[in-house]
Amino acid sequence: MPNQDYSKLENIIRKVRITIKHYLDLNRDKINNQQTYDAIASGIEFKGTNLWVLIFAIFVASLGLNMNSTPVIIGAMLISPLMGPIMGIGLGLGVKDLNLITRSFKNLVVATLFGMLTSCLYFLISPIDEARSELLARTTPTIYDVLIAFFGGMAGIIATGSKDKGNVIPGVAIATALMPPLCTSGYGLATGQWNFFFGAFYLYLINCVYIGFATWLGVLILKLPKEPAEDLKKRKRLVQAISFLVLITALPSIYITYKIIKDNIQTTQVNNFVNQQFEFQSTQVLSRQIVIKDKNKVLEVTLIGKPVPQDSINLIASKMSFYGLKDVQLKVMQGYSPDEASDQKAINSTIMQDLLKYNQDVVDRQRSEIFNLEKSLKSYQRFDSLGVKIAPEIKVIFPQVTDLAVAKTYFNEVDSLSLSPVTIAIIYTKEEFSEKEQNTLKEWLSARIETKKLHLFIEKQNP
């Protein structure tokens, strides 16, 4: 019995393997190796048309960054040919083609220089030099950008080696975003802001290295034929060099990611601490921020309202360790003591900002209310004079009409207490209207008054 159970388990495992292999098999849609090689190698040259397309794409991307327009930036990434030489380097490493690596690297340097100088030229002549969110987003690359570049590059090389590429390559160009960081580095160069230049160029370097690395791995997976006379020692040194470059490129992004995550955690801890501990009926928290003073972290909390006793503040400070803020000092700013002039200025400034914001909100609300009231008044005034305006017309079309009243009001539904607008027209006539005449009059009045919901009341006037 145990042997039979083991045999059944083997059969199940074998079937699962066959099923997985069936769905993940790359050879089903794979084009021949020469076609894959040609598809990548044909896009590495940056001369003539390709270089001009790159220059125009850089201008488009720079305009998008300057205008803070995401669709424009995406369009620039779609027309950019920058992926070519990067994938060419990965292909050359994979097939051990030194000539292809050299050509691809030279073209990548040319493309990078032209792209950066074009962007720099644009931002030198652009009247808008303010760094907006699209520019700022390219200055602090993280480990997530590394992963995006790697998986995007893997998708690119696998799609290049398949029959049905679909929209994978354009998608990879958008996801890995080579153009925006190159243009942002040009912005930093043009404005002399070196944090923009180095931050954005580092992101561009990440994309280049990890797209190339992914292409190299993809070439190995697709088993493209290598150049003959393969030297095992050279191959080992090449793998070591690639591994070192990949690791060195990723290290700063890992550190930046660590800092961002740490700051986010600390911000959450601060918010939890302040929201839970500074709950007073007559006192409100105006601001909270962590600052570095004499190499120590200090949480500055500004209060407004009834002063909180120092004993209560000391008790609150003793609870900071429970919120993960053990190494953070607490400084509470409140009141207007003359020996704390700087704190008083900060409080006054914050109060004034809040008052200005509150007053502006009040003014905006009042303007909105005035606008709505004026609109309602004009609507009622329109109906007051509407009867006078259409009286001559109705006299010609319906001569039996003697008096006319038009008014706008609301139906109040008793059950739901909801209001629905309705227009009422009251007509006095010399003689009774037929049903057809009543319908004709109602249609004419609805069109003339420009309302879809009209209640018409017709009454014959006593002689």
Coordinates of C-alpha atoms in Angstrom, one line a residue:
M1 CA 0.0 0.0 0.0
P2 CA 2.7 2.6 0.8
N3 CA 4.3 1.9 -2.6
Q4 CA 1.0 2.5 -4.3
D5 CA 0.5 5.8 -2.5
Y6 CA 4.0 6.9 -3.3
S7 CA 3.4 6.0 -7.0
K8 CA 0.2 8.1 -7.1
L9 CA 2.0 11.0 -5.5
E10 CA 4.7 10.8 -8.2
N11 CA 2.1 10.8 -10.9
I12 CA 0.4 13.9 -9.4
I13 CA 3.7 15.7 -9.2
R14 CA 4.6 14.8 -12.7
K15 CA 1.3 16.0 -14.1
V16 CA 1.7 19.3 -12.2
R17 CA 5.2 19.8 -13.6
I18 CA 3.9 19.1 -17.1
T19 CA 1.1 21.6 -16.7
I20 CA 3.3 24.3 -15.3
K21 CA 5.9 23.7 -18.1
H22 CA 3.1 23.9 -20.7
Y23 CA 2.0 27.3 -19.5
L24 CA 5.5 28.7 -18.8
D25 CA 7.3 27.3 -21.8
L26 CA 9.0 30.2 -23.7
N27 CA 9.8 28.1 -26.8
R28 CA 6.2 28.0 -27.9
D29 CA 6.2 31.6 -29.1
K30 CA 9.9 32.1 -29.5
I31 CA 11.3 33.4 -32.8
N32 CA 14.6 32.1 -34.1
N33 CA 17.8 33.4 -32.4
Q34 CA 19.0 35.4 -35.3
Q35 CA 15.7 37.4 -35.5
T36 CA 16.0 38.2 -31.8
Y37 CA 19.6 39.3 -32.2
D38 CA 18.7 41.5 -35.3
A39 CA 15.7 43.0 -33.5
I40 CA 17.9 44.3 -30.7
A41 CA 21.0 45.1 -32.7
S42 CA 19.1 47.2 -35.2
G43 CA 18.1 49.7 -32.6
I44 CA 21.4 50.5 -31.0
E45 CA 22.6 53.1 -33.5
F46 CA 22.1 56.8 -32.7
K47 CA 22.8 58.5 -36.0
G48 CA 20.6 60.5 -38.4
T49 CA 16.9 59.7 -37.8
N50 CA 17.2 58.0 -34.5
L51 CA 19.2 60.9 -33.0
W52 CA 16.7 63.5 -34.3
V53 CA 13.8 61.4 -32.9
L54 CA 15.6 61.4 -29.5
I55 CA 16.2 65.1 -29.6
F56 CA 12.5 65.8 -30.3
A57 CA 11.4 63.3 -27.7
I58 CA 13.7 65.1 -25.1
F59 CA 12.1 68.4 -26.0
V60 CA 8.6 66.9 -25.6
A61 CA 9.5 65.3 -22.2
S62 CA 11.1 68.6 -21.0
L63 CA 7.9 70.4 -21.9
G64 CA 5.9 67.8 -20.1
L65 CA 8.1 68.2 -17.0
N66 CA 8.0 72.0 -17.2
M67 CA 4.2 72.0 -17.6
N68 CA 3.7 69.2 -15.0
S69 CA 1.8 67.2 -17.6
T70 CA 1.9 63.4 -17.2
P71 CA 0.3 62.6 -20.6
V72 CA 2.9 64.6 -22.4
I73 CA 5.7 62.8 -20.5
I74 CA 4.2 59.5 -21.3
G75 CA 4.0 60.4 -25.0
A76 CA 7.7 61.4 -25.0
M77 CA 8.6 58.0 -23.4
L78 CA 6.7 56.2 -26.1
I79 CA 8.6 57.8 -29.0
S80 CA 12.0 57.6 -27.3
P81 CA 14.5 55.1 -28.8
L82 CA 16.7 55.0 -25.7
M83 CA 16.0 51.4 -24.9
G84 CA 18.0 50.2 -28.0
P85 CA 21.6 50.6 -26.9
I86 CA 20.8 49.5 -23.3
M87 CA 19.4 46.2 -24.5
G88 CA 22.3 46.0 -26.9
I89 CA 24.7 46.0 -24.0
G90 CA 22.8 43.2 -22.3
L91 CA 22.6 41.2 -25.5
G92 CA 26.3 41.7 -26.1
L93 CA 27.1 40.5 -22.6
G94 CA 24.8 37.5 -23.0
V95 CA 26.3 36.3 -26.3
K96 CA 29.9 37.4 -25.5
D97 CA 30.0 39.8 -28.4
L98 CA 32.6 42.4 -27.5
N99 CA 32.0 44.4 -30.7
L100 CA 28.3 44.7 -30.0
I101 CA 29.0 45.8 -26.4
T102 CA 31.4 48.5 -27.5
R103 CA 29.0 49.8 -30.2
S104 CA 26.1 49.8 -27.8
F105 CA 28.0 51.6 -25.0
K106 CA 29.3 54.3 -27.4
N107 CA 25.8 54.9 -28.7
L108 CA 24.4 55.0 -25.2
V109 CA 26.9 57.7 -24.2
V110 CA 26.1 59.7 -27.3
A111 CA 22.4 59.4 -26.7
T112 CA 22.8 60.4 -23.0
L113 CA 25.0 63.4 -23.8
F114 CA 22.6 64.7 -26.6
G115 CA 19.6 64.1 -24.4
M116 CA 21.1 65.9 -21.4
L117 CA 22.4 68.8 -23.4
T118 CA 19.0 69.2 -25.3
S119 CA 17.1 69.2 -22.0
C120 CA 19.6 71.7 -20.5
L121 CA 19.2 74.0 -23.5
Y122 CA 15.4 73.9 -23.1
F123 CA 15.4 74.7 -19.4
L124 CA 18.0 77.5 -20.0
I125 CA 15.5 79.3 -22.3
S126 CA 12.3 78.3 -20.6
P127 CA 10.7 81.2 -18.6
I128 CA 9.3 78.6 -16.0
D129 CA 12.1 77.4 -13.7
E130 CA 10.0 76.2 -10.8
A131 CA 10.5 72.6 -9.9
R132 CA 7.1 70.9 -10.0
S133 CA 6.0 67.5 -8.8
E134 CA 7.0 65.6 -11.9
L135 CA 10.5 67.0 -11.6
L136 CA 10.7 66.4 -7.9
A137 CA 9.6 62.8 -8.3
R138 CA 12.8 61.9 -10.2
T139 CA 15.3 63.1 -7.6
T140 CA 15.1 60.4 -4.9
P141 CA 15.3 56.9 -6.5
T142 CA 14.5 54.0 -4.2
I143 CA 14.8 50.2 -4.4
Y144 CA 11.4 50.1 -6.0
D145 CA 12.8 51.9 -9.0
V146 CA 15.5 49.2 -9.2
L147 CA 12.8 46.5 -9.2
I148 CA 10.7 48.4 -11.8
A149 CA 13.8 48.6 -14.1
F150 CA 14.7 45.0 -13.6
F151 CA 11.2 43.5 -14.2
G152 CA 10.6 46.0 -17.0
G153 CA 13.8 44.9 -18.7
M154 CA 12.9 41.2 -18.3
A155 CA 9.5 41.8 -19.9
G156 CA 11.3 43.7 -22.8
I157 CA 13.8 41.0 -23.6
I158 CA 11.2 38.1 -23.4
A159 CA 8.8 40.1 -25.6
T160 CA 11.6 40.9 -28.1
G161 CA 12.3 37.1 -28.5
S162 CA 8.7 36.2 -29.1
K163 CA 6.4 36.2 -32.2
D164 CA 3.7 38.4 -30.7
K165 CA 5.2 41.4 -29.0
G166 CA 1.9 43.2 -28.6
N167 CA 2.2 46.5 -26.6
V168 CA 4.9 45.2 -24.3
I169 CA 7.8 47.3 -25.6
P170 CA 5.9 50.6 -25.3
G171 CA 4.7 49.5 -21.9
V172 CA 8.3 48.8 -20.8
A173 CA 9.4 52.3 -22.1
I174 CA 6.7 53.9 -19.9
A175 CA 7.3 51.8 -16.8
T176 CA 11.0 52.1 -16.7
A177 CA 10.9 55.9 -17.5
L178 CA 14.3 56.6 -19.0
M179 CA 13.4 60.0 -20.5
P180 CA 12.2 61.9 -17.4
P181 CA 15.3 61.4 -15.2
L182 CA 17.6 62.3 -18.1
C183 CA 15.6 65.5 -18.7
T184 CA 15.5 66.3 -14.9
S185 CA 19.3 66.0 -14.8
G186 CA 19.4 68.5 -17.7
Y187 CA 17.1 70.8 -15.6
G188 CA 19.5 70.5 -12.6
L189 CA 22.4 71.3 -14.9
A190 CA 20.6 74.3 -16.4
T191 CA 19.6 75.8 -13.0
G192 CA 22.7 74.8 -11.1
Q193 CA 20.7 72.6 -8.7
W194 CA 23.1 69.7 -8.2
N195 CA 20.8 67.7 -6.0
F196 CA 18.4 67.5 -9.0
F197 CA 21.3 66.6 -11.4
F198 CA 22.8 63.8 -9.3
G199 CA 19.5 62.4 -8.0
A200 CA 18.0 62.2 -11.5
F201 CA 21.1 61.0 -13.1
Y202 CA 21.4 58.2 -10.5
L203 CA 17.8 57.2 -11.3
Y204 CA 18.8 57.1 -15.1
L205 CA 21.8 55.0 -14.2
I206 CA 19.7 52.6 -12.3
N207 CA 17.4 52.2 -15.2
C208 CA 20.3 51.6 -17.6
V209 CA 22.1 49.1 -15.4
Y210 CA 19.1 47.0 -14.5
I211 CA 17.5 47.0 -17.9
G212 CA 20.8 45.8 -19.3
F213 CA 21.2 43.3 -16.5
A214 CA 17.7 41.9 -17.1
T215 CA 18.4 41.7 -20.8
W216 CA 21.6 39.7 -20.1
L217 CA 19.6 37.3 -17.9
G218 CA 16.9 37.1 -20.6
V219 CA 19.5 36.2 -23.2
L220 CA 20.7 33.4 -21.0
I221 CA 17.1 32.2 -20.4
L222 CA 16.4 32.3 -24.1
K223 CA 19.7 30.4 -24.7
L224 CA 20.9 32.6 -27.5
P225 CA 24.1 31.1 -29.0
K226 CA 27.4 32.6 -27.6
E227 CA 30.4 33.6 -29.6
P228 CA 32.9 30.7 -30.1
A229 CA 36.2 30.3 -28.1
E230 CA 34.6 30.9 -24.8
D231 CA 37.1 31.3 -22.0
L232 CA 35.7 30.1 -18.6
K233 CA 38.0 32.5 -16.7
K234 CA 36.8 35.4 -18.8
R235 CA 33.2 34.4 -18.3
K236 CA 33.7 34.2 -14.5
R237 CA 35.4 37.6 -14.4
L238 CA 32.5 39.0 -16.5
V239 CA 29.9 37.6 -14.2
Q240 CA 31.7 39.0 -11.2
A241 CA 32.0 42.4 -12.8
I242 CA 28.3 42.5 -13.7
S243 CA 27.4 41.4 -10.2
F244 CA 29.6 44.1 -8.6
L245 CA 28.1 46.8 -10.9
V246 CA 24.5 45.7 -10.1
L247 CA 25.1 45.6 -6.4
I248 CA 27.0 49.0 -6.2
T249 CA 24.2 50.6 -8.3
A250 CA 21.5 49.3 -6.0
L251 CA 23.1 50.2 -2.6
P252 CA 22.3 53.9 -2.5
S253 CA 18.7 53.2 -3.5
I254 CA 18.4 50.7 -0.6
Y255 CA 19.7 53.3 1.8
I256 CA 17.3 55.9 0.5
T257 CA 14.4 53.5 0.7
Y258 CA 15.4 52.6 4.3
K259 CA 15.3 56.3 5.2
I260 CA 12.0 56.9 3.6
I261 CA 10.4 53.9 5.4
K262 CA 12.0 55.0 8.7
D263 CA 10.7 58.5 8.3
N264 CA 7.2 57.3 7.4
I265 CA 7.1 55.0 10.5
Q266 CA 8.3 57.9 12.7
T267 CA 5.7 60.2 11.2
T268 CA 3.0 57.7 12.1
Q269 CA 4.3 57.3 15.6
V270 CA 4.4 61.1 16.1
N271 CA 0.8 61.4 14.8
N272 CA -0.5 58.6 17.1
F273 CA 1.3 60.1 20.1
V274 CA 0.1 63.7 19.6
N275 CA -3.5 62.7 18.6
Q276 CA -3.9 60.4 21.7
Q277 CA -2.0 62.3 24.3
F278 CA -2.8 66.0 23.5
E279 CA -6.6 65.7 23.9
F280 CA -7.7 68.7 25.9
Q281 CA -11.1 70.4 25.9
S282 CA -9.9 74.0 25.7
T283 CA -6.6 73.4 24.0
Q284 CA -5.8 72.5 20.4
V285 CA -2.7 71.3 18.6
L286 CA -1.6 73.8 16.1
S287 CA 1.4 72.0 14.6
R288 CA 3.8 69.1 15.2
Q289 CA 7.2 68.5 13.7
I290 CA 10.5 66.7 14.4
V291 CA 13.6 68.9 14.2
I292 CA 17.3 68.2 14.8
K293 CA 18.9 70.3 17.5
D294 CA 22.5 69.7 18.6
K295 CA 22.3 66.2 17.0
N296 CA 19.2 65.4 19.0
K297 CA 15.7 64.8 17.7
V298 CA 13.2 67.1 19.2
L299 CA 9.4 66.8 18.7
E300 CA 8.0 70.4 18.7
V301 CA 4.3 70.6 19.5
T302 CA 2.6 74.0 19.3
L303 CA -0.6 74.5 21.3
I304 CA -3.2 77.2 21.2
G305 CA -5.9 77.8 23.8
K306 CA -5.9 77.3 27.6
P307 CA -2.3 76.6 28.8
V308 CA -1.5 73.0 29.7
P309 CA 0.2 72.7 33.2
Q310 CA 3.9 71.6 33.1
D311 CA 3.1 68.6 35.3
S312 CA 0.7 67.3 32.6
I313 CA 3.3 67.9 29.9
N314 CA 5.9 66.0 31.9
L315 CA 3.5 63.1 32.3
I316 CA 2.8 63.1 28.5
A317 CA 6.6 63.2 27.8
S318 CA 7.1 60.1 30.0
K319 CA 4.8 58.1 27.7
M320 CA 6.8 58.8 24.5
S321 CA 8.7 55.5 24.7
F322 CA 5.4 53.6 24.4
Y323 CA 5.0 55.1 20.9
G324 CA 8.5 54.2 19.7
L325 CA 9.8 57.8 20.4
K326 CA 12.2 56.8 23.2
D327 CA 15.1 58.8 21.7
V328 CA 13.0 61.9 20.9
Q329 CA 12.7 64.9 23.2
L330 CA 9.4 66.7 23.6
K331 CA 9.2 70.5 23.5
V332 CA 5.7 72.0 23.9
M333 CA 5.3 75.6 22.8
Q334 CA 2.3 77.5 24.2
G335 CA 1.5 80.9 25.6
Y336 CA 3.4 84.1 25.0
S337 CA 6.2 84.2 27.6
P338 CA 8.7 87.0 26.8
D339 CA 11.7 84.8 27.3
E340 CA 10.7 82.6 24.4
A341 CA 10.6 85.2 21.7
S342 CA 11.4 82.8 18.9
D343 CA 8.7 80.4 20.0
Q344 CA 6.2 83.4 20.3
K345 CA 7.0 84.4 16.7
A346 CA 6.4 80.9 15.5
I347 CA 3.1 80.7 17.4
N348 CA 2.1 84.2 16.1
S349 CA 3.0 83.3 12.6
T350 CA 1.0 80.0 12.8
I351 CA -2.0 81.7 14.4
M352 CA -2.0 84.4 11.7
Q353 CA -1.8 81.8 8.9
D354 CA -4.7 79.9 10.4
L355 CA -6.7 83.1 10.9
L356 CA -6.0 84.2 7.3
K357 CA -7.0 80.8 6.0
Y358 CA -10.2 80.8 8.2
N359 CA -11.1 84.3 7.0
Q360 CA -10.4 83.3 3.4
D361 CA -12.7 80.2 3.8
V362 CA -15.4 82.5 5.3
V363 CA -15.1 84.9 2.4
D364 CA -15.2 82.1 -0.2
R365 CA -18.3 80.6 1.5
Q366 CA -20.0 84.0 1.6
R367 CA -19.2 84.6 -2.1
S368 CA -20.6 81.2 -3.0
E369 CA -23.8 82.0 -1.0
I370 CA -24.2 85.4 -2.6
F371 CA -23.7 83.9 -6.0
N372 CA -26.4 81.3 -5.3
L373 CA -28.8 83.9 -3.9
E374 CA -28.3 86.2 -6.9
K375 CA -28.9 83.2 -9.2
S376 CA -32.1 82.3 -7.3
L377 CA -33.2 86.0 -7.3
K378 CA -32.6 86.3 -11.1
S379 CA -34.7 83.1 -11.6
Y380 CA -37.6 84.5 -9.6
Q381 CA -37.3 87.9 -11.3
R382 CA -37.4 86.2 -14.6
F383 CA -40.7 84.5 -13.8
D384 CA -42.1 87.8 -12.4
S385 CA -41.6 89.5 -15.8
L386 CA -42.2 86.4 -17.9
G387 CA -46.0 86.8 -18.0
V388 CA -45.6 90.4 -19.3
K389 CA -43.2 89.2 -22.0
I390 CA -45.3 86.4 -23.4
A391 CA -48.8 88.1 -23.0
P392 CA -48.7 89.6 -26.5
E393 CA -47.6 86.3 -28.0
I394 CA -50.3 84.2 -26.3
K395 CA -52.9 86.8 -27.2
V396 CA -52.1 86.2 -30.9
I397 CA -51.8 82.4 -30.7
F398 CA -54.7 81.8 -28.2
P399 CA -57.1 84.8 -28.5
Q400 CA -59.5 83.3 -26.0
V401 CA -57.0 83.8 -23.1
T402 CA -57.8 86.8 -20.9
D403 CA -55.4 86.4 -17.9
L404 CA -52.0 84.7 -17.4
A405 CA -49.9 84.0 -14.3
V406 CA -46.6 82.1 -14.3
A407 CA -44.7 81.2 -11.1
K408 CA -41.9 78.9 -10.0
T409 CA -42.3 77.0 -6.7
Y410 CA -41.5 73.7 -5.0
F411 CA -43.4 70.6 -4.2
N412 CA -42.8 69.3 -0.7
E413 CA -43.2 65.5 -0.5
V414 CA -44.7 64.9 2.9
D415 CA -43.3 61.4 3.4
S416 CA -39.7 62.0 2.3
L417 CA -39.6 65.8 3.1
S418 CA -37.8 66.3 -0.2
L419 CA -38.3 69.3 -2.4
S420 CA -38.8 69.2 -6.2
P421 CA -39.0 72.3 -8.4
V422 CA -42.1 72.9 -10.5
T423 CA -43.4 75.7 -12.7
I424 CA -47.1 76.6 -12.4
A425 CA -49.1 78.4 -15.1
I426 CA -52.7 79.7 -14.5
I427 CA -54.8 80.7 -17.5
Y428 CA -58.2 82.4 -17.5
T429 CA -60.2 82.1 -20.7
K430 CA -63.3 83.5 -22.3
E431 CA -64.4 80.0 -23.4
E432 CA -63.5 76.5 -22.6
F433 CA -60.5 74.8 -24.2
S434 CA -60.8 71.4 -25.9
E435 CA -58.4 68.7 -24.7
K436 CA -56.3 69.1 -27.9
E437 CA -56.1 72.9 -27.4
Q438 CA -55.0 72.4 -23.8
N439 CA -52.2 70.0 -24.9
T440 CA -51.1 72.5 -27.6
L441 CA -51.1 75.4 -25.1
K442 CA -49.1 73.3 -22.5
E443 CA -46.5 72.3 -25.1
W444 CA -46.1 75.9 -26.3
L445 CA -45.8 77.3 -22.8
S446 CA -43.3 74.6 -21.8
A447 CA -41.1 75.5 -24.8
R448 CA -41.5 79.2 -24.3
I449 CA -40.8 79.1 -20.6
E450 CA -38.0 76.5 -21.1
T451 CA -39.2 74.0 -18.5
K452 CA -39.9 70.3 -18.7
K453 CA -42.1 70.2 -15.5
L454 CA -45.1 72.4 -16.1
H455 CA -48.4 72.3 -14.3
L456 CA -51.1 74.1 -16.3
F457 CA -54.4 75.2 -14.7
I458 CA -57.1 76.5 -17.1
E459 CA -60.2 78.2 -15.8
K460 CA -63.1 79.7 -17.7
Q461 CA -63.8 83.3 -16.5
N462 CA -67.3 84.0 -15.4
P463 CA -69.1 86.6 -17.6

